[in-house]
Coordinates of C-alpha atoms and ligand atoms in Angstrom, one line a residue:
M1 CA -82.3 -105.7 4.3
S2 CA -83.8 -104.3 1.2
N3 CA -83.9 -100.7 0.2
H4 CA -85.8 -98.4 -2.2
F5 CA -82.9 -97.6 -4.6
E6 CA -83.8 -99.6 -7.6
Y7 CA -83.2 -99.7 -11.3
R8 CA -86.1 -99.3 -13.7
D9 CA -85.1 -99.9 -17.3
G10 CA -81.5 -99.4 -16.4
L11 CA -82.0 -96.1 -14.7
L12 CA -81.5 -95.8 -10.9
Y13 CA -84.4 -94.4 -8.9
A14 CA -84.6 -93.2 -5.3
E15 CA -88.1 -94.3 -4.4
D16 CA -90.1 -92.8 -7.3
I17 CA -87.7 -90.2 -8.5
P18 CA -84.9 -90.8 -11.1
V19 CA -81.6 -90.2 -9.4
E20 CA -80.4 -88.2 -12.4
E21 CA -83.2 -85.7 -11.9
L22 CA -82.2 -85.2 -8.2
A23 CA -78.6 -84.8 -9.2
N24 CA -79.6 -82.1 -11.7
Q25 CA -81.8 -80.4 -9.1
Y26 CA -79.5 -80.4 -6.1
G27 CA -76.0 -80.9 -7.7
T28 CA -73.3 -83.4 -6.8
P29 CA -71.8 -84.8 -4.7
L30 CA -75.2 -85.6 -3.2
Y31 CA -76.4 -87.8 -0.4
L32 CA -79.9 -89.3 -0.9
Y33 CA -81.8 -91.0 1.8
S34 CA -85.0 -93.0 1.5
R35 CA -87.8 -92.4 3.9
A36 CA -89.5 -95.7 3.1
T37 CA -86.3 -97.6 3.8
L38 CA -85.6 -95.9 7.1
T39 CA -89.1 -96.5 8.2
R40 CA -89.0 -100.2 7.1
H41 CA -85.7 -100.8 8.9
Y42 CA -86.9 -99.2 12.1
R43 CA -90.1 -101.3 12.0
V44 CA -88.2 -104.5 11.3
W45 CA -86.5 -104.0 14.6
T46 CA -89.6 -103.0 16.6
E47 CA -91.6 -105.9 15.1
C48 CA -89.4 -108.5 16.8
L49 CA -89.5 -106.8 20.2
S50 CA -92.1 -106.4 22.9
E51 CA -94.0 -103.1 23.5
E52 CA -91.9 -102.4 26.6
D53 CA -88.5 -103.0 24.9
M54 CA -86.8 -100.0 23.2
I55 CA -84.9 -99.3 20.0
C56 CA -82.5 -96.4 20.6
Y57 CA -81.3 -95.5 17.2
S58 CA -77.6 -94.7 17.3
V59 CA -77.4 -91.1 16.3
K60 CA -73.8 -91.2 15.3
A61 CA -74.6 -93.3 12.3
N62 CA -76.5 -90.5 10.6
S63 CA -77.5 -87.5 12.7
N64 CA -79.2 -85.4 10.0
L65 CA -82.2 -83.6 11.6
G66 CA -84.5 -84.9 8.8
V67 CA -83.5 -88.5 9.6
L68 CA -83.8 -88.0 13.3
S69 CA -87.2 -86.3 13.1
L70 CA -88.5 -89.1 10.9
L71 CA -87.3 -91.7 13.5
A72 CA -88.7 -89.6 16.4
K73 CA -92.1 -89.6 14.7
L74 CA -92.0 -93.4 14.4
G75 CA -91.4 -93.5 18.2
S76 CA -87.7 -94.3 18.2
G77 CA -85.5 -93.8 21.2
F78 CA -81.9 -92.5 20.6
D79 CA -78.4 -93.5 21.6
I80 CA -76.2 -90.4 21.9
V81 CA -72.6 -89.9 22.7
S82 CA -72.2 -86.2 23.1
G83 CA -73.9 -83.0 24.2
G84 CA -74.2 -82.1 20.6
E85 CA -76.1 -85.2 19.7
L86 CA -78.4 -84.6 22.6
E87 CA -79.3 -81.2 21.2
R88 CA -79.8 -82.7 17.8
V89 CA -82.3 -85.2 19.2
L90 CA -84.1 -82.5 21.1
A91 CA -84.2 -80.3 18.0
A92 CA -85.6 -83.2 16.0
G93 CA -88.5 -83.7 18.5
G94 CA -87.0 -86.8 20.1
D95 CA -88.4 -87.9 23.5
P96 CA -85.7 -87.3 26.2
A97 CA -87.1 -90.2 28.3
R98 CA -86.2 -92.5 25.4
I99 CA -82.5 -91.4 25.2
V100 CA -79.6 -93.5 26.4
F101 CA -76.4 -91.5 26.9
S102 CA -73.4 -93.5 25.9
G103 CA -69.8 -92.5 25.3
L104 CA -66.7 -92.6 27.5
G105 CA -66.0 -89.0 28.2
K106 CA -69.1 -87.2 29.2
T107 CA -68.4 -83.7 30.5
A108 CA -70.1 -82.2 33.6
E109 CA -72.0 -79.8 31.3
D110 CA -73.2 -82.8 29.2
M111 CA -74.4 -84.5 32.4
Q112 CA -76.1 -81.4 33.7
R113 CA -78.1 -80.9 30.5
A114 CA -79.0 -84.6 30.2
L115 CA -80.3 -84.7 33.8
E116 CA -82.2 -81.5 33.3
V117 CA -84.1 -82.9 30.2
G118 CA -84.5 -86.3 31.9
V119 CA -82.7 -89.0 29.8
H120 CA -83.6 -92.6 30.3
C121 CA -80.1 -93.7 31.3
F122 CA -76.4 -92.8 31.4
N123 CA -74.2 -95.6 30.2
I124 CA -71.1 -95.3 32.4
E125 CA -67.7 -96.4 31.3
S126 CA -65.3 -95.7 34.1
I127 CA -65.1 -95.0 37.9
P128 CA -64.1 -91.3 37.5
E129 CA -67.1 -90.8 35.1
M130 CA -69.4 -92.5 37.7
E131 CA -68.1 -90.3 40.5
L132 CA -68.5 -87.1 38.4
L133 CA -72.1 -88.0 37.5
N134 CA -72.9 -88.7 41.2
Q135 CA -71.5 -85.2 42.1
V136 CA -73.4 -83.4 39.3
A137 CA -76.6 -85.2 40.2
L138 CA -76.3 -84.3 43.9
E139 CA -75.5 -80.7 43.1
Q140 CA -78.7 -80.6 40.9
G141 CA -80.7 -82.4 43.6
Q142 CA -81.5 -85.2 41.1
L143 CA -81.0 -89.0 40.9
A144 CA -79.1 -90.1 37.8
P145 CA -80.2 -93.4 36.3
V146 CA -77.2 -95.5 35.4
S147 CA -76.0 -98.6 33.6
I148 CA -72.5 -99.8 33.6
R149 CA -71.1 -100.5 30.2
V150 CA -69.3 -103.8 30.6
N151 CA -66.6 -105.1 28.4
P152 CA -67.2 -108.8 28.1
D153 CA -63.9 -109.6 26.3
V154 CA -65.6 -111.2 23.3
D155 CA -64.2 -111.1 19.8
A156 CA -66.7 -109.4 17.5
K157 CA -64.9 -110.7 14.4
T158 CA -65.0 -107.4 12.7
H159 CA -62.6 -104.7 11.6
P160 CA -60.2 -103.9 14.4
Y161 CA -61.1 -100.2 14.3
I162 CA -64.7 -100.9 15.0
S163 CA -64.3 -103.8 17.5
T164 CA -65.0 -102.6 21.0
G165 CA -65.5 -105.5 23.3
L166 CA -62.0 -106.9 23.7
K167 CA -59.8 -106.4 26.8
E168 CA -57.4 -104.2 24.8
N169 CA -60.2 -101.8 23.7
K170 CA -60.7 -98.5 25.5
F171 CA -64.4 -99.1 26.0
G172 CA -66.4 -100.2 29.1
I173 CA -65.4 -101.8 32.4
D174 CA -63.9 -105.2 32.5
I175 CA -66.8 -107.5 33.2
S176 CA -64.8 -109.3 36.0
Q177 CA -64.6 -106.0 37.9
A178 CA -68.2 -105.0 37.2
G179 CA -69.7 -106.5 40.4
D180 CA -67.5 -104.4 42.6
I181 CA -68.3 -101.3 40.6
Y182 CA -72.0 -101.9 40.8
Q183 CA -71.6 -102.1 44.6
R184 CA -69.8 -98.8 44.6
A185 CA -72.6 -97.3 42.4
A186 CA -75.2 -98.6 44.8
D187 CA -73.5 -96.7 47.6
L188 CA -73.5 -93.4 45.7
E189 CA -76.5 -91.3 46.7
G190 CA -76.8 -89.4 43.4
L191 CA -77.1 -92.6 41.3
S192 CA -79.9 -95.1 40.8
I193 CA -78.9 -98.4 39.1
V194 CA -81.2 -99.3 36.2
G195 CA -79.4 -101.4 33.8
I196 CA -76.4 -103.1 32.2
D197 CA -75.0 -102.0 28.9
C198 CA -72.7 -103.9 26.4
H199 CA -71.7 -103.0 22.9
I200 CA -69.0 -105.2 21.4
G201 CA -68.4 -103.7 18.0
S202 CA -70.0 -102.7 14.7
Q203 CA -70.7 -104.5 11.3
L204 CA -71.0 -107.9 13.0
T205 CA -72.1 -110.5 10.6
E206 CA -72.5 -113.5 12.9
L207 CA -74.8 -114.2 15.8
S208 CA -72.3 -116.0 18.1
P209 CA -70.4 -112.9 19.4
F210 CA -73.7 -111.3 20.4
L211 CA -74.8 -114.5 22.2
D212 CA -71.4 -115.0 23.9
A213 CA -71.6 -111.4 25.2
L214 CA -75.2 -112.0 26.4
D215 CA -74.2 -115.1 28.3
R216 CA -71.6 -113.2 30.2
V217 CA -74.0 -110.3 30.9
L218 CA -76.6 -112.7 32.2
D219 CA -74.2 -114.3 34.6
L220 CA -73.5 -110.8 35.9
V221 CA -77.2 -110.1 36.2
D222 CA -77.6 -113.2 38.3
S223 CA -74.6 -112.5 40.6
L224 CA -75.8 -108.9 41.1
G225 CA -79.3 -110.2 41.9
E226 CA -77.8 -112.4 44.6
A227 CA -76.0 -109.4 46.0
G228 CA -79.3 -107.5 46.1
I229 CA -78.8 -105.3 43.1
Q230 CA -81.8 -105.5 40.7
I231 CA -81.3 -104.8 37.0
E232 CA -84.3 -103.4 35.1
H233 CA -82.9 -103.4 31.6
L234 CA -80.3 -105.0 29.4
D235 CA -78.9 -102.7 26.7
L236 CA -77.2 -104.9 24.2
G237 CA -75.8 -102.1 22.1
G238 CA -75.8 -101.9 18.3
G239 CA -73.5 -103.7 15.9
L240 CA -75.7 -105.7 13.5
G241 CA -74.0 -105.6 10.1
V242 CA -75.3 -104.9 6.6
T243 CA -74.5 -106.1 3.2
Y244 CA -71.8 -104.0 1.4
E245 CA -70.6 -106.8 -0.9
S246 CA -71.5 -110.3 -0.1
E247 CA -71.8 -110.3 3.7
T248 CA -74.8 -112.2 5.0
P249 CA -75.5 -110.8 8.5
P250 CA -78.4 -112.2 10.6
S251 CA -81.6 -110.2 10.4
P252 CA -82.8 -108.2 13.4
A253 CA -85.6 -110.9 13.8
E254 CA -83.0 -113.7 13.9
L255 CA -80.9 -111.8 16.4
C256 CA -83.9 -110.9 18.6
A257 CA -85.2 -114.5 18.5
A258 CA -81.9 -115.9 19.6
I259 CA -81.6 -113.4 22.4
K260 CA -85.1 -113.9 23.6
T261 CA -84.5 -117.7 23.7
R262 CA -81.4 -117.1 25.9
M263 CA -83.4 -114.7 28.1
G264 CA -86.1 -117.2 28.9
D265 CA -88.6 -115.7 31.3
R266 CA -86.2 -113.1 32.7
P267 CA -88.1 -109.9 33.3
Q268 CA -85.6 -107.3 32.0
Q269 CA -86.5 -104.8 29.4
L270 CA -84.4 -105.1 26.3
I271 CA -82.7 -102.0 24.6
F272 CA -80.9 -102.1 21.3
E273 CA -78.8 -99.3 19.9
P274 CA -78.8 -100.0 16.1
G275 CA -77.2 -97.5 13.8
R276 CA -76.0 -99.1 10.6
S277 CA -78.8 -101.6 10.3
I278 CA -81.3 -98.8 10.2
A279 CA -79.5 -96.2 8.2
G280 CA -76.8 -98.0 6.1
N281 CA -78.9 -99.2 3.2
A282 CA -81.2 -96.2 3.4
G283 CA -78.7 -93.9 1.8
I284 CA -76.5 -93.5 -1.4
L285 CA -73.9 -91.1 -2.5
V286 CA -74.2 -89.7 -6.0
T287 CA -71.1 -88.3 -7.7
E288 CA -70.3 -87.1 -11.2
V289 CA -67.3 -88.3 -13.2
Q290 CA -65.1 -85.3 -13.9
I291 CA -62.1 -86.7 -15.7
L292 CA -61.0 -90.1 -17.1
K293 CA -57.3 -90.5 -16.8
S294 CA -55.3 -93.6 -17.8
T295 CA -51.7 -94.3 -16.9
E296 CA -49.6 -97.3 -17.8
A297 CA -50.8 -99.1 -14.7
K298 CA -54.3 -97.9 -14.0
N299 CA -57.5 -96.3 -15.3
F300 CA -58.6 -93.5 -12.9
A301 CA -62.1 -92.1 -12.9
V302 CA -61.8 -88.8 -11.1
V303 CA -65.1 -88.0 -9.5
D304 CA -66.5 -84.9 -7.6
A305 CA -66.9 -86.8 -4.3
A306 CA -63.7 -87.5 -2.3
M307 CA -62.4 -88.9 0.9
N308 CA -63.7 -85.8 2.7
D309 CA -67.2 -86.8 1.7
M310 CA -66.7 -90.5 2.2
I311 CA -63.8 -91.7 4.3
R312 CA -64.8 -95.3 4.9
P313 CA -62.8 -96.8 2.0
S314 CA -59.7 -94.7 3.0
L315 CA -60.0 -95.3 6.7
Y316 CA -61.0 -98.9 7.0
G317 CA -60.3 -100.2 3.5
A318 CA -64.0 -100.7 3.4
Y319 CA -65.5 -102.1 0.2
M320 CA -68.6 -100.2 -0.9
N321 CA -70.4 -101.0 -4.1
I322 CA -70.3 -98.5 -7.0
T323 CA -72.5 -98.6 -10.0
E324 CA -73.6 -96.3 -12.9
V325 CA -76.7 -94.3 -12.4
N326 CA -77.6 -95.0 -16.0
Q327 CA -76.7 -98.5 -17.0
N328 CA -77.7 -98.1 -20.6
S329 CA -74.4 -96.3 -21.5
N330 CA -72.6 -97.2 -24.8
S331 CA -69.2 -96.6 -23.2
P332 CA -66.9 -99.6 -23.2
E333 CA -66.6 -101.5 -19.9
K334 CA -63.2 -101.0 -18.3
V335 CA -61.7 -101.5 -14.9
W336 CA -61.5 -98.2 -13.0
D337 CA -60.1 -96.8 -9.7
V338 CA -62.8 -94.3 -8.6
V339 CA -60.9 -91.5 -7.0
G340 CA -61.5 -88.0 -5.6
T341 CA -59.5 -84.9 -6.1
V342 CA -58.0 -84.6 -2.6
C343 CA -54.2 -84.6 -2.4
E344 CA -53.8 -88.0 -0.8
S345 CA -53.2 -91.3 -2.5
A346 CA -55.6 -92.7 0.1
D347 CA -58.4 -90.7 -1.6
F348 CA -60.4 -93.4 -3.3
L349 CA -64.0 -94.5 -3.2
G350 CA -63.3 -97.8 -4.8
K351 CA -60.6 -99.7 -6.6
D352 CA -60.7 -102.0 -9.7
R353 CA -64.3 -101.5 -10.4
K354 CA -65.8 -102.6 -13.8
L355 CA -67.8 -99.7 -15.1
K356 CA -69.1 -98.3 -18.4
I357 CA -68.5 -94.6 -18.0
A358 CA -67.7 -91.3 -19.8
E359 CA -66.9 -87.9 -18.4
G360 CA -70.0 -86.3 -17.1
D361 CA -71.7 -89.6 -16.2
L362 CA -73.1 -90.1 -12.7
L363 CA -72.0 -92.9 -10.4
V364 CA -73.5 -94.0 -7.2
Q365 CA -71.9 -95.4 -4.1
H366 CA -74.3 -97.7 -2.3
T367 CA -75.0 -98.3 1.4
A368 CA -73.9 -94.8 2.2
G369 CA -76.6 -93.9 4.8
A370 CA -74.5 -94.7 7.8
Y371 CA -71.1 -93.5 8.9
S372 CA -70.8 -91.6 5.6
F373 CA -72.0 -87.9 5.6
V374 CA -71.5 -87.8 9.4
M375 CA -67.8 -88.6 9.0
S376 CA -67.2 -86.0 6.2
S377 CA -64.9 -83.1 6.7
N378 CA -63.8 -79.9 5.0
Y379 CA -60.3 -81.2 4.1
N380 CA -58.9 -79.3 1.1
T381 CA -61.5 -76.6 1.9
R382 CA -64.2 -78.6 0.3
G383 CA -67.7 -77.9 1.4
R384 CA -69.7 -80.8 2.6
A385 CA -72.3 -82.3 0.2
A386 CA -76.1 -81.6 0.3
E387 CA -78.4 -84.2 1.9
V388 CA -81.8 -84.9 0.5
L389 CA -84.5 -87.1 1.9
V390 CA -86.7 -88.7 -0.7
D391 CA -90.3 -89.6 0.1
G392 CA -92.2 -91.3 -2.8
N393 CA -92.2 -88.7 -5.5
Q394 CA -91.2 -85.8 -3.2
S395 CA -87.7 -84.8 -2.2
H396 CA -86.7 -82.6 0.8
L397 CA -83.4 -80.8 1.1
V398 CA -82.5 -81.8 4.7
R399 CA -79.0 -80.2 4.6
E400 CA -77.8 -77.5 2.3
R401 CA -74.6 -77.9 0.4
E402 CA -71.9 -75.9 2.2
T403 CA -70.6 -72.8 0.5
V404 CA -67.1 -71.3 0.7
A405 CA -68.6 -68.6 2.9
D406 CA -69.8 -71.3 5.4
L407 CA -66.2 -72.7 5.5
L408 CA -64.6 -69.4 6.2
R409 CA -67.1 -68.4 8.9
G410 CA -65.5 -67.9 12.3
E411 CA -62.0 -67.6 11.0
H412 CA -60.0 -64.3 11.3
V413 CA -57.1 -62.9 9.3
L414 CA -54.3 -61.4 11.4
Ligands
LLP501 N1 -73.8 -98.2 20.5 C1 -72.5 -97.8 20.7 C2 -72.1 -97.7 22.1 C3 -71.6 -97.7 19.7 O1 -70.4 -97.3 19.9 C4 -72.1 -97.8 18.3 C5 -71.2 -97.6 17.2 C6 -73.4 -98.2 18.2 C7 -74.2 -98.4 19.3 C8 -74.0 -98.4 16.8 O2 -73.5 -99.5 16.2 P1 -74.0 -100.0 14.7 O3 -75.4 -100.6 15.0 O4 -74.1 -98.8 13.8 O5 -73.0 -101.0 14.3 N2 -67.4 -95.5 11.6 C9 -67.5 -97.0 11.6 C10 -68.4 -97.5 12.6 C11 -68.2 -97.0 14.0 C12 -69.2 -97.6 15.0 C13 -69.1 -96.9 16.3 N3 -70.0 -97.3 17.3 C14 -67.8 -97.4 10.1 O6 -67.9 -96.6 9.2 O7 -67.8 -98.6 9.9

């Protein structure tokens, strides 16, 4: 899906502002998000669904309050996995009745709070979790709406760390046991069964795993129906991939069309939990070249962003495109490893990249709107980057750069 980070006469713009200007104003490393891109990606999803269906943006992909508030204003629902994410959505003005609460280790406190605010549904991943929710609901005198997250044993054909729908993964309940567990849920007085949930992995680039999982889910809906358990919604999770390099994932419209064909005239509401396909291409990471260092084997461009700012290349060996902010440079083109200053050989943003750069130049890592800032850390006592949301020719600082004082807060010397 397209984005609003484009070159004009060789200079990269974020919507209508030159990226260089934003880097000068806010410093680097800097995350930039595009309001127009986030809006477009959300709408691309909703356009292919019916009014009653629901997009629950997966908060974990990018949980900045600026981003969440923008999506809340557009009417988005939210998929959350922790009490912390619940509070973020509420702080951003999200509608609790459009929240699905996923995650395999909800605490009693998380459950209490989610019941109190009235979330749409709890996605349950184990029997102990189901029993705990029942107990909490009874204590609060409430009925907890539940879906069981089933594990359909389908190969998502993605990186093993982000594949979740195989038997050996920790997620969900084996679909072959789900019938019995729904029966148990039906007997628990604090629970009301509302749906079925299934999420098989992330960065999927083919339709077939989604459809294979759907077929298994629909078989289960039918057998539950025969047993007198009616399912109101199908939550098909997130997982639709984006283009980092040359991947060609299906569009949301293609995915929805294929799913609707399979659904026929079934009455269930559809819920999706997209994260990356909404936020991924809506963000970039801007970094400044600090030092150019050549050894016998390699040319290293040492930049001011590092694995603490962007861990995807180090953790998954993920390829993310890196380009110059100003492509009119006179520097000779060379092949560079773009690395940070963290004391780990795994600290790289990209390897063997052809770039024309000099010290002080700005580089940009693309498709950094999802699973990027949210996975950053303070390793090596590095403050996390600033985040800025660009809207046409306006920019909004949606998270301040962390200072050393921020990092030391809460610690005590002996
Ligand atoms: N729903 C559930 C239950 C999930 O676990 C996830 C992602 C999503 C929805 C959203 O999936 P998406 O549409 O974003 O693919 N850190 C990894 C990705 C981890 C995905 C975790 N779950 C990465 O950087 O690639």
